[in-house]
GROMACS .gro file of C-alpha atoms in nm:
model
  506
    1MET     CA    1  -1.999   3.721   2.801
    2ASN     CA    2  -2.061   4.047   2.612
    3LYS     CA    3  -1.694   4.131   2.661
    4MET     CA    4  -1.594   3.802   2.498
    5ILE     CA    5  -1.826   3.863   2.203
    6SER     CA    6  -1.681   4.217   2.168
    7GLN     CA    7  -1.331   4.064   2.175
    8LYS     CA    8  -1.428   3.818   1.900
    9LYS     CA    9  -1.587   4.091   1.679
   10VAL     CA   10  -1.286   4.318   1.722
   11GLY     CA   11  -1.064   4.016   1.661
   12VAL     CA   12  -1.237   3.941   1.327
   13ILE     CA   13  -1.210   4.308   1.220
   14LEU     CA   14  -0.843   4.321   1.318
   15SER     CA   15  -0.777   3.987   1.152
   16TYR     CA   16  -0.895   4.121   0.822
   17ALA     CA   17  -0.719   4.454   0.879
   18ASN     CA   18  -0.402   4.258   0.940
   19LEU     CA   19  -0.470   4.045   0.632
   20ILE     CA   20  -0.521   4.349   0.413
   21ALA     CA   21  -0.206   4.506   0.562
   22LYS     CA   22  -0.001   4.190   0.511
   23ASN     CA   23  -0.104   4.159   0.152
   24LEU     CA   24  -0.056   4.530   0.087
   25VAL     CA   25   0.294   4.508   0.241
   26THR     CA   26   0.368   4.194   0.035
   27PHE     CA   27   0.265   4.361  -0.289
   28ILE     CA   28   0.484   4.664  -0.218
   29TYR     CA   29   0.772   4.508  -0.020
   30VAL     CA   30   0.842   4.187  -0.215
   31PRO     CA   31   0.895   4.355  -0.563
   32ILE     CA   32   1.131   4.611  -0.403
   33LEU     CA   33   1.329   4.326  -0.242
   34LEU     CA   34   1.334   4.128  -0.571
   35ARG     CA   35   1.480   4.425  -0.753
   36LEU     CA   36   1.723   4.540  -0.481
   37LEU     CA   37   1.845   4.191  -0.392
   38GLY     CA   38   1.835   4.021  -0.732
   39GLN     CA   39   1.734   3.661  -0.799
   40VAL     CA   40   2.037   3.498  -0.641
   41GLU     CA   41   2.028   3.691  -0.313
   42TYR     CA   42   1.651   3.663  -0.278
   43GLY     CA   43   1.678   3.290  -0.359
   44LEU     CA   44   1.942   3.250  -0.082
   45TYR     CA   45   1.707   3.420   0.169
   46GLN     CA   46   1.408   3.205   0.070
   47MET     CA   47   1.621   2.885   0.079
   48ALA     CA   48   1.756   2.971   0.432
   49ASN     CA   49   1.399   3.048   0.545
   50SER     CA   50   1.277   2.710   0.411
   51MET     CA   51   1.551   2.510   0.574
   52ILE     CA   52   1.536   2.676   0.919
   53SER     CA   53   1.159   2.675   0.928
   54SER     CA   54   1.186   2.298   0.913
   55LEU     CA   55   1.319   2.322   1.268
   56ALA     CA   56   0.960   2.426   1.370
   57ILE     CA   57   0.897   2.055   1.386
   58PHE     CA   58   1.075   2.057   1.729
   59SER     CA   59   0.757   2.214   1.873
   60MET     CA   60   0.626   1.855   1.822
   61GLY     CA   61   0.266   1.984   1.803
   62PHE     CA   62   0.254   2.097   2.165
   63GLY     CA   63   0.169   2.459   2.075
   64SER     CA   64  -0.146   2.359   1.888
   65SER     CA   65  -0.272   2.149   2.177
   66TYR     CA   66  -0.248   2.422   2.446
   67VAL     CA   67  -0.599   2.579   2.398
   68ARG     CA   68  -0.766   2.235   2.408
   69PHE     CA   69  -0.599   2.134   2.739
   70TYR     CA   70  -0.647   2.478   2.887
   71TYR     CA   71  -1.025   2.436   2.848
   72GLN     CA   72  -1.010   2.075   2.967
   73VAL     CA   73  -0.824   2.169   3.292
   74LYS     CA   74  -1.044   2.473   3.343
   75LYS     CA   75  -1.360   2.254   3.309
   76GLU     CA   76  -1.237   1.986   3.542
   77LYS     CA   77  -1.079   2.204   3.810
   78LYS     CA   78  -1.300   2.514   3.782
   79GLU     CA   79  -1.186   2.739   4.065
   80ASP     CA   80  -0.838   2.578   4.108
   81SER     CA   81  -0.615   2.824   3.922
   82SER     CA   82  -0.300   2.633   4.038
   83GLU     CA   83  -0.382   2.358   3.785
   84ILE     CA   84  -0.368   2.612   3.501
   85ALA     CA   85  -0.037   2.737   3.646
   86LYS     CA   86   0.093   2.380   3.639
   87LEU     CA   87  -0.015   2.345   3.274
   88ASN     CA   88   0.170   2.672   3.203
   89GLY     CA   89   0.476   2.540   3.384
   90GLN     CA   90   0.480   2.217   3.180
   91TYR     CA   91   0.450   2.405   2.856
   92ILE     CA   92   0.725   2.665   2.929
   93LEU     CA   93   0.966   2.383   3.037
   94LEU     CA   94   0.885   2.189   2.717
   95PHE     CA   95   0.926   2.487   2.487
   96SER     CA   96   1.251   2.594   2.654
   97CYS     CA   97   1.394   2.245   2.590
   98MET     CA   98   1.268   2.260   2.235
   99ALA     CA   99   1.441   2.596   2.182
  100LEU     CA  100   1.767   2.424   2.275
  101LEU     CA  101   1.693   2.150   2.017
  102VAL     CA  102   1.635   2.423   1.753
  103ILE     CA  103   1.975   2.567   1.828
  104LEU     CA  104   2.139   2.222   1.795
  105GLY     CA  105   1.948   2.161   1.471
  106GLY     CA  106   2.065   2.503   1.335
  107ILE     CA  107   2.424   2.425   1.420
  108LEU     CA  108   2.398   2.095   1.228
  109ILE     CA  109   2.258   2.271   0.921
  110ILE     CA  110   2.532   2.536   0.935
  111ILE     CA  111   2.807   2.270   0.959
  112ASN     CA  112   2.668   2.086   0.655
  113THR     CA  113   2.605   2.392   0.430
  114ASP     CA  114   2.904   2.321   0.212
  115TYR     CA  115   2.804   1.954   0.172
  116PHE     CA  116   2.447   2.030   0.064
  117PHE     CA  117   2.529   2.304  -0.186
  118LYS     CA  118   2.878   2.224  -0.310
  119HIS     CA  119   2.756   2.180  -0.677
  120SER     CA  120   2.498   2.458  -0.702
  121MET     CA  121   2.656   2.762  -0.519
  122THR     CA  122   2.972   2.974  -0.509
  123MET     CA  123   3.175   3.020  -0.191
  124ASN     CA  124   3.033   3.367  -0.136
  125GLU     CA  125   2.679   3.239  -0.166
  126LYS     CA  126   2.752   2.963   0.083
  127ASN     CA  127   2.905   3.216   0.327
  128THR     CA  128   2.592   3.435   0.308
  129LEU     CA  129   2.373   3.132   0.357
  130THR     CA  130   2.564   3.036   0.671
  131ILE     CA  131   2.502   3.384   0.828
  132LEU     CA  132   2.133   3.359   0.736
  133PHE     CA  133   2.112   3.014   0.891
  134ALA     CA  134   2.264   3.140   1.218
  135LEU     CA  135   2.030   3.443   1.251
  136LEU     CA  136   1.720   3.243   1.157
  137THR     CA  137   1.812   2.974   1.413
  138ILE     CA  138   1.819   3.242   1.687
  139ASN     CA  139   1.484   3.379   1.559
  140MET     CA  140   1.323   3.035   1.564
  141ALA     CA  141   1.461   2.949   1.908
  142VAL     CA  142   1.320   3.274   2.062
  143SER     CA  143   0.977   3.214   1.903
  144PHE     CA  144   0.931   2.886   2.090
  145PRO     CA  145   0.889   3.021   2.449
  146SER     CA  146   0.702   3.319   2.303
  147SER     CA  147   0.434   3.087   2.167
  148VAL     CA  148   0.340   2.967   2.517
  149PHE     CA  149   0.246   3.322   2.620
  150GLU     CA  150   0.061   3.377   2.288
  151CYS     CA  151  -0.140   3.054   2.334
  152TYR     CA  152  -0.244   3.173   2.684
  153ILE     CA  153  -0.358   3.505   2.537
  154VAL     CA  154  -0.561   3.322   2.271
  155ALA     CA  155  -0.712   3.082   2.527
  156ASN     CA  156  -0.829   3.386   2.721
  157GLU     CA  157  -0.981   3.524   2.395
  158ARG     CA  158  -0.785   3.852   2.409
  159PHE     CA  159  -0.799   3.887   2.030
  160LYS     CA  160  -0.788   4.263   2.043
  161TYR     CA  161  -0.432   4.268   2.190
  162GLN     CA  162  -0.306   3.970   1.984
  163ARG     CA  163  -0.428   4.094   1.646
  164SER     CA  164  -0.317   4.451   1.721
  165LEU     CA  165   0.036   4.324   1.791
  166GLN     CA  166   0.037   4.125   1.466
  167LEU     CA  167  -0.076   4.438   1.279
  168ILE     CA  168   0.213   4.641   1.426
  169GLN     CA  169   0.455   4.357   1.331
  170THR     CA  170   0.322   4.354   0.971
  171PHE     CA  171   0.436   4.714   0.920
  172LEU     CA  172   0.735   4.727   1.150
  173THR     CA  173   0.944   4.457   0.981
  174PRO     CA  174   0.956   4.611   0.625
  175LEU     CA  175   0.991   4.964   0.767
  176LEU     CA  176   1.303   4.860   0.958
  177THR     CA  177   1.435   4.631   0.682
  178LEU     CA  178   1.425   4.846   0.371
  179PRO     CA  179   1.669   5.123   0.495
  180LEU     CA  180   1.921   4.844   0.572
  181VAL     CA  181   1.876   4.686   0.232
  182PHE     CA  182   1.924   5.024   0.066
  183ILE     CA  183   2.264   5.070   0.233
  184GLY     CA  184   2.383   4.733   0.103
  185LEU     CA  185   2.325   4.472   0.385
  186LYS     CA  186   2.098   4.276   0.145
  187SER     CA  187   1.938   3.949   0.267
  188ILE     CA  188   2.119   3.952   0.599
  189SER     CA  189   1.939   4.272   0.702
  190ILE     CA  190   1.597   4.105   0.649
  191VAL     CA  191   1.674   3.826   0.895
  192LEU     CA  192   1.845   4.058   1.137
  193VAL     CA  193   1.532   4.273   1.164
  194GLN     CA  194   1.310   3.961   1.193
  195THR     CA  195   1.515   3.843   1.492
  196VAL     CA  196   1.505   4.183   1.671
  197VAL     CA  197   1.124   4.207   1.616
  198THR     CA  198   1.072   3.849   1.740
  199VAL     CA  199   1.262   3.928   2.062
  200GLY     CA  200   1.059   4.250   2.107
  201PHE     CA  201   0.727   4.076   2.067
  202LEU     CA  202   0.832   3.799   2.302
  203LEU     CA  203   0.879   4.065   2.574
  204GLY     CA  204   0.543   4.218   2.479
  205ASN     CA  205   0.361   3.880   2.509
  206VAL     CA  206   0.534   3.808   2.845
  207TYR     CA  207   0.429   4.145   2.983
  208TYR     CA  208   0.067   4.124   2.867
  209ALA     CA  209   0.020   3.755   2.977
  210VAL     CA  210   0.187   3.799   3.315
  211ALA     CA  211   0.096   4.157   3.415
  212LYS     CA  212  -0.249   4.191   3.259
  213LEU     CA  213  -0.388   3.835   3.247
  214LYS     CA  214  -0.209   3.719   3.565
  215MET     CA  215  -0.054   3.419   3.389
  216ARG     CA  216   0.127   3.212   3.654
  217PHE     CA  217   0.367   2.915   3.649
  218VAL     CA  218   0.403   2.623   3.888
  219PHE     CA  219   0.691   2.376   3.837
  220LYS     CA  220   0.629   2.145   4.137
  221ASN     CA  221   0.401   1.842   4.155
  222LEU     CA  222   0.338   1.855   3.778
  223ASN     CA  223   0.054   1.633   3.646
  224HIS     CA  224   0.244   1.358   3.472
  225SER     CA  225  -0.072   1.175   3.350
  226LEU     CA  226  -0.186   1.500   3.185
  227PHE     CA  227   0.161   1.538   3.026
  228LYS     CA  228   0.122   1.185   2.884
  229GLU     CA  229  -0.219   1.273   2.744
  230ILE     CA  230  -0.083   1.599   2.594
  231SER     CA  231   0.212   1.408   2.438
  232ILE     CA  232  -0.014   1.150   2.267
  233PHE     CA  233  -0.249   1.419   2.147
  234SER     CA  234   0.037   1.642   2.021
  235PHE     CA  235   0.225   1.364   1.846
  236TYR     CA  236  -0.018   1.367   1.554
  237ILE     CA  237  -0.008   1.742   1.525
  238PHE     CA  238   0.376   1.699   1.522
  239LEU     CA  239   0.331   1.447   1.240
  240ASN     CA  240   0.125   1.707   1.057
  241GLN     CA  241   0.401   1.965   1.097
  242ILE     CA  242   0.646   1.730   0.933
  243ILE     CA  243   0.397   1.688   0.647
  244ASP     CA  244   0.366   2.068   0.604
  245GLN     CA  245   0.749   2.093   0.592
  246ILE     CA  246   0.761   1.823   0.324
  247ASN     CA  247   0.486   1.973   0.113
  248TRP     CA  248   0.580   2.342   0.139
  249GLU     CA  249   0.954   2.359   0.223
  250LEU     CA  250   1.112   2.045   0.069
  251PRO     CA  251   1.064   2.162  -0.296
  252SER     CA  252   1.271   2.474  -0.227
  253PHE     CA  253   1.546   2.271  -0.062
  254LEU     CA  254   1.558   2.020  -0.351
  255LEU     CA  255   1.556   2.297  -0.613
  256GLY     CA  256   1.849   2.457  -0.429
  257ILE     CA  257   2.044   2.133  -0.442
  258TYR     CA  258   1.963   2.039  -0.805
  259LYS     CA  259   1.915   2.377  -0.974
  260GLY     CA  260   2.046   2.665  -0.758
  261PRO     CA  261   1.911   2.989  -0.595
  262LYS     CA  262   1.759   3.141  -0.911
  263ASP     CA  263   1.504   2.856  -0.948
  264VAL     CA  264   1.437   2.884  -0.572
  265ALA     CA  265   1.356   3.249  -0.614
  266ILE     CA  266   1.110   3.185  -0.900
  267PHE     CA  267   0.938   2.903  -0.710
  268SER     CA  268   0.919   3.109  -0.393
  269VAL     CA  269   0.726   3.388  -0.570
  270GLY     CA  270   0.460   3.131  -0.668
  271ASN     CA  271   0.475   2.987  -0.318
  272GLN     CA  272   0.417   3.335  -0.172
  273ILE     CA  273   0.096   3.381  -0.372
  274LYS     CA  274  -0.019   3.045  -0.221
  275THR     CA  275   0.066   3.173   0.125
  276ILE     CA  276  -0.162   3.477   0.071
  277PHE     CA  277  -0.455   3.241   0.000
  278ILE     CA  278  -0.377   3.046   0.319
  279SER     CA  279  -0.371   3.367   0.521
  280LEU     CA  280  -0.708   3.466   0.371
  281SER     CA  281  -0.855   3.151   0.520
  282LEU     CA  282  -0.674   3.121   0.856
  283SER     CA  283  -0.731   3.483   0.963
  284LEU     CA  284  -1.099   3.406   1.000
  285SER     CA  285  -1.102   3.046   1.123
  286SER     CA  286  -0.841   3.104   1.395
  287ILE     CA  287  -1.090   3.336   1.577
  288PHE     CA  288  -1.327   3.040   1.627
  289VAL     CA  289  -1.076   2.798   1.792
  290PRO     CA  290  -1.181   2.879   2.155
  291GLN     CA  291  -1.553   2.853   2.059
  292ILE     CA  292  -1.500   2.508   1.897
  293ASN     CA  293  -1.307   2.382   2.199
  294SER     CA  294  -1.581   2.523   2.425
  295ILE     CA  295  -1.858   2.344   2.234
  296VAL     CA  296  -1.667   2.012   2.242
  297SER     CA  297  -1.579   2.037   2.609
  298THR     CA  298  -1.944   2.110   2.706
  299THR     CA  299  -2.207   1.963   2.470
  300ASN     CA  300  -1.997   1.809   2.190
  301CYS     CA  301  -2.295   1.883   1.967
  302ASN     CA  302  -2.218   1.788   1.602
  303LYS     CA  303  -2.503   1.996   1.475
  304LYS     CA  304  -2.356   2.314   1.635
  305LEU     CA  305  -2.009   2.226   1.517
  306THR     CA  306  -2.135   2.173   1.162
  307GLU     CA  307  -2.316   2.510   1.173
  308VAL     CA  308  -1.991   2.684   1.283
  309MET     CA  309  -1.790   2.504   1.011
  310THR     CA  310  -2.053   2.585   0.744
  311ARG     CA  311  -2.090   2.948   0.843
  312VAL     CA  312  -1.715   3.008   0.847
  313GLY     CA  313  -1.672   2.788   0.536
  314ARG     CA  314  -1.916   2.996   0.334
  315LEU     CA  315  -1.737   3.317   0.422
  316GLN     CA  316  -1.401   3.159   0.340
  317ALA     CA  317  -1.538   3.027   0.009
  318ILE     CA  318  -1.673   3.372  -0.091
  319ILE     CA  319  -1.339   3.537  -0.024
  320LEU     CA  320  -1.116   3.262  -0.169
  321LEU     CA  321  -1.320   3.199  -0.485
  322PHE     CA  322  -1.339   3.567  -0.559
  323PHE     CA  323  -0.959   3.602  -0.535
  324LEU     CA  324  -0.891   3.272  -0.719
  325GLY     CA  325  -1.107   3.371  -1.013
  326GLY     CA  326  -0.940   3.712  -1.024
  327PHE     CA  327  -0.593   3.555  -1.009
  328VAL     CA  328  -0.671   3.306  -1.285
  329VAL     CA  329  -0.777   3.594  -1.514
  330LEU     CA  330  -0.524   3.857  -1.411
  331GLY     CA  331  -0.239   3.662  -1.241
  332ASP     CA  332  -0.004   3.614  -1.538
  333PHE     CA  333   0.008   3.987  -1.611
  334PHE     CA  334   0.020   4.080  -1.242
  335ILE     CA  335   0.325   3.861  -1.176
  336LYS     CA  336   0.499   4.002  -1.485
  337VAL     CA  337   0.454   4.360  -1.353
  338TRP     CA  338   0.491   4.281  -0.986
  339ALA     CA  339   0.792   4.047  -0.984
  340GLY     CA  340   0.938   4.092  -1.332
  341GLU     CA  341   0.954   3.919  -1.669
  342SER     CA  342   1.183   3.643  -1.546
  343TYR     CA  343   0.922   3.531  -1.289
  344GLN     CA  344   0.629   3.452  -1.523
  345ILE     CA  345   0.648   3.078  -1.465
  346SER     CA  346   0.555   3.160  -1.101
  347TYR     CA  347   0.197   3.205  -1.228
  348TYR     CA  348   0.170   2.835  -1.309
  349VAL     CA  349   0.347   2.737  -0.985
  350SER     CA  350   0.086   2.940  -0.793
  351LEU     CA  351  -0.211   2.771  -0.960
  352LEU     CA  352  -0.060   2.423  -0.909
  353LEU     CA  353  -0.023   2.501  -0.537
  354ILE     CA  354  -0.350   2.693  -0.476
  355ILE     CA  355  -0.609   2.486  -0.665
  356PRO     CA  356  -0.570   2.163  -0.455
  357MET     CA  357  -0.570   2.376  -0.139
  358MET     CA  358  -0.913   2.535  -0.199
  359VAL     CA  359  -1.121   2.261  -0.035
  360PRO     CA  360  -0.912   2.233   0.288
  361LEU     CA  361  -0.890   2.611   0.306
  362ILE     CA  362  -1.273   2.642   0.332
  363GLN     CA  363  -1.279   2.351   0.574
  364ASN     CA  364  -0.994   2.437   0.813
  365THR     CA  365  -1.230   2.482   1.107
  366GLY     CA  366  -1.274   2.107   1.056
  367ILE     CA  367  -0.908   2.060   1.161
  368GLU     CA  368  -0.979   2.242   1.488
  369ILE     CA  369  -1.290   2.032   1.542
  370GLN     CA  370  -1.082   1.717   1.498
  371ARG     CA  371  -0.824   1.839   1.746
  372ALA     CA  372  -1.085   1.945   1.996
  373LYS     CA  373  -1.240   1.593   1.973
  374ASN     CA  374  -0.895   1.433   1.976
  375MET     CA  375  -0.968   1.272   1.642
  376HIS     CA  376  -0.682   1.418   1.434
  377LYS     CA  377  -0.479   1.095   1.431
  378PHE     CA  378  -0.634   0.965   1.106
  379ARG     CA  379  -0.566   1.293   0.920
  380SER     CA  380  -0.206   1.298   1.028
  381ILE     CA  381  -0.135   0.938   0.922
  382VAL     CA  382  -0.307   0.983   0.586
  383TYR     CA  383  -0.120   1.310   0.516
  384PHE     CA  384   0.208   1.154   0.622
  385LEU     CA  385   0.172   0.869   0.371
  386PHE     CA  386   0.087   1.117   0.090
  387ALA     CA  387   0.381   1.340   0.196
  388ILE     CA  388   0.617   1.042   0.143
  389LEU     CA  389   0.459   0.997  -0.198
  390ASN     CA  390   0.523   1.370  -0.265
  391ILE     CA  391   0.896   1.323  -0.178
  392LEU     CA  392   0.925   1.037  -0.430
  393ILE     CA  393   0.743   1.230  -0.705
  394SER     CA  394   0.954   1.545  -0.637
  395LEU     CA  395   1.289   1.352  -0.640
  396TYR     CA  396   1.199   1.216  -0.973
  397LEU     CA  397   1.051   1.531  -1.139
  398ILE     CA  398   1.270   1.814  -1.004
  399PRO     CA  399   1.595   1.704  -1.176
  400LYS     CA  400   1.402   1.670  -1.506
  401TYR     CA  401   1.147   1.954  -1.496
  402GLY     CA  402   1.285   2.194  -1.232
  403ILE     CA  403   1.034   2.446  -1.100
  404ILE     CA  404   0.720   2.291  -1.244
  405GLY     CA  405   0.836   1.948  -1.128
  406ALA     CA  406   0.862   2.088  -0.773
  407SER     CA  407   0.488   2.178  -0.786
  408ILE     CA  408   0.339   1.867  -0.946
  409GLY     CA  409   0.402   1.624  -0.658
  410THR     CA  410   0.228   1.859  -0.413
  411PHE     CA  411  -0.061   1.909  -0.654
  412ILE     CA  412  -0.127   1.536  -0.696
  413THR     CA  413  -0.099   1.439  -0.330
  414LEU     CA  414  -0.304   1.732  -0.195
  415ILE     CA  415  -0.591   1.664  -0.440
  416VAL     CA  416  -0.636   1.307  -0.326
  417ALA     CA  417  -0.568   1.346   0.048
  418ASN     CA  418  -0.736   1.681   0.115
  419ASN     CA  419  -1.038   1.670  -0.115
  420PHE     CA  420  -1.161   1.310  -0.112
  421ILE     CA  421  -1.030   1.123   0.191
  422MET     CA  422  -1.081   1.396   0.448
  423ASN     CA  423  -1.442   1.472   0.344
  424TRP     CA  424  -1.521   1.100   0.391
  425TYR     CA  425  -1.362   1.111   0.736
  426TYR     CA  426  -1.553   1.426   0.842
  427SER     CA  427  -1.876   1.264   0.748
  428LYS     CA  428  -1.836   0.901   0.857
  429LYS     CA  429  -1.612   0.928   1.165
  430VAL     CA  430  -1.604   1.281   1.302
  431GLY     CA  431  -1.982   1.305   1.275
  432LEU     CA  432  -2.017   1.632   1.088
  433HIS     CA  433  -2.306   1.678   0.841
  434MET     CA  434  -2.100   1.725   0.528
  435LYS     CA  435  -2.395   1.696   0.287
  436TYR     CA  436  -2.537   2.012   0.451
  437PHE     CA  437  -2.193   2.179   0.440
  438TRP     CA  438  -2.147   2.120   0.068
  439LYS     CA  439  -2.507   2.201  -0.016
  440GLU     CA  440  -2.450   2.548   0.138
  441VAL     CA  441  -2.103   2.600  -0.013
  442ILE     CA  442  -2.167   2.477  -0.368
  443LYS     CA  443  -2.428   2.745  -0.413
  444ILE     CA  444  -2.146   3.003  -0.410
  445ILE     CA  445  -1.928   2.849  -0.684
  446PRO     CA  446  -2.118   2.945  -1.007
  447SER     CA  447  -2.110   3.319  -0.910
  448PHE     CA  448  -1.730   3.322  -0.943
  449LEU     CA  449  -1.672   3.037  -1.195
  450LEU     CA  450  -1.891   3.186  -1.473
  451PRO     CA  451  -1.716   3.529  -1.489
  452THR     CA  452  -1.373   3.354  -1.475
  453VAL     CA  453  -1.458   3.120  -1.770
  454ILE     CA  454  -1.611   3.402  -1.980
  455LEU     CA  455  -1.316   3.640  -1.921
  456MET     CA  456  -1.061   3.365  -1.999
  457ILE     CA  457  -1.237   3.306  -2.334
  458ILE     CA  458  -1.226   3.685  -2.405
  459LYS     CA  459  -0.855   3.691  -2.314
  460LYS     CA  460  -0.786   3.465  -2.611
  461TYR     CA  461  -0.884   3.752  -2.836
  462PHE     CA  462  -0.795   4.053  -2.622
  463GLN     CA  463  -0.466   3.991  -2.433
  464ILE     CA  464  -0.395   4.191  -2.119
  465LYS     CA  465  -0.088   4.383  -2.226
  466SER     CA  466  -0.120   4.707  -2.030
  467ILE     CA  467  -0.229   4.838  -1.690
  468LYS     CA  468  -0.541   4.985  -1.859
  469TYR     CA  469  -0.662   4.642  -1.981
  470PHE     CA  470  -0.568   4.493  -1.645
  471ILE     CA  471  -0.790   4.741  -1.459
  472VAL     CA  472  -1.075   4.700  -1.713
  473PHE     CA  473  -1.068   4.321  -1.687
  474GLY     CA  474  -1.045   4.347  -1.307
  475LEU     CA  475  -1.342   4.575  -1.280
  476ILE     CA  476  -1.554   4.360  -1.514
  477TYR     CA  477  -1.471   4.048  -1.320
  478SER     CA  478  -1.534   4.210  -0.981
  479LEU     CA  479  -1.869   4.370  -1.088
  480PHE     CA  480  -1.990   4.054  -1.269
  481SER     CA  481  -1.901   3.817  -0.990
  482VAL     CA  482  -2.036   4.036  -0.701
  483VAL     CA  483  -2.365   4.097  -0.879
  484LEU     CA  484  -2.408   3.727  -0.952
  485PHE     CA  485  -2.329   3.641  -0.589
  486LEU     CA  486  -2.571   3.893  -0.447
  487LEU     CA  487  -2.853   3.788  -0.683
  488PHE     CA  488  -2.817   3.410  -0.671
  489SER     CA  489  -2.584   3.289  -0.395
  490ALA     CA  490  -2.589   3.525  -0.094
  491LYS     CA  491  -2.791   3.453   0.219
  492GLU     CA  492  -2.990   3.737   0.371
  493GLU     CA  493  -2.745   3.768   0.667
  494GLU     CA  494  -2.455   3.797   0.417
  495ARG     CA  495  -2.637   4.069   0.224
  496LEU     CA  496  -2.702   4.257   0.547
  497ILE     CA  497  -2.329   4.238   0.645
  498LEU     CA  498  -2.227   4.373   0.301
  499LYS     CA  499  -2.497   4.645   0.321
  500ARG     CA  500  -2.377   4.746   0.670
  501TYR     CA  501  -2.013   4.777   0.558
  502TRP     CA  502  -2.119   4.963   0.241
  503LYS     CA  503  -2.300   5.225   0.449
  504LYS     CA  504  -1.991   5.270   0.662
  505PHE     CA  505  -1.773   5.349   0.362
  506THR     CA  506  -2.022   5.571   0.173
   0.00000   0.00000   0.00000
């Protein structure tokens, strides 16, 4: 038990180390790429990434269901390890078949490259795109079987190994990529390195799961009734993956068709800022997936689940609101310096994508609770309907308003689906005590909202036009918001955590 608690603590520390490393690498790596590749080449890379990532839907939600069924089988069969081996066998067979589907999907995209982009790209651009598609397809296909081994590692709560591997990957990819970009291989080198690293980490996951955790596979007498149950459960996660592809990848694809790679590059910079906010949230909540599944499979106590969701949600809210307020105040100047003058519209794209995501990002443990309870069907259906609405809005707005039009549809649909409908569902159907959740989370908001509003008013009279003003505004915001939080919003345990870390660094 103490070993598992240690794994979780180390996992949380490594999660945030990885998060800091990823964001640090992004802040250094992306502007170098933007300047070395140029808008067109960077836009081609982002477009290829968006299109091939859509093939992730071939996982059909099975990966996200592994931990739940691992705990279910373990609870029902206890000492019978052969049942876990059968579950592993089912998953590896499934994901190997899905990898083949990814390859077929990639071939179809490559064949139709000229048709999709005949009006918005030159022949050289389409040729580069074809090579990117081919390499990314291999990368995606390899990642499918690798995810089975990673899921097994997570189910066994070996966070130390998993997060350490992710940390290595964070630094390894740019370190290998940049020398190749410098010698002129451009966007192709990025994808080439990604593919090599993916294969390397597949081998690492296989070795750790099989040699260290004794992961075994049985392919005979597979449990077909369990497979049926897994398929029904996973279908709605699969539906959710389609929704994510529509909301986050479709705008880039449509911009590529209607406007070309330059607009895709500008949109992708805003989209990357949004991704940073998502990673700020997920790096903490993902650690609690096994605990949530364990509670549901044993006591299914809604009070305990609400307490976990609230504790994690408050921590996520503190981090996300601090960074959101800072980005609202400093983001326009930051993007100008970081990405370049021609990317300033990315600031508004970022805000349109981030703001409607704030509520679900502080509630994403709720998604895991739904899945653990097998109650995620409603969320998937609601999100799917709103994703269709997003397609219709985007098809209408992108030809007229370009980059901003690509953001508005996502903004509208996420506000309604994520913020209102899902909170009603958590409260009325899932059985979580959402009044308690919001009572605890709302206490945090004024500490970050007040400094943001005051500094935005000051900005009207004192524009941030230099690094000196940027640093001054940043320090004022940070000091003001942290002091307000500690005085009026922080719980005693949160003050103690901050005090403990402060002593470590002083």
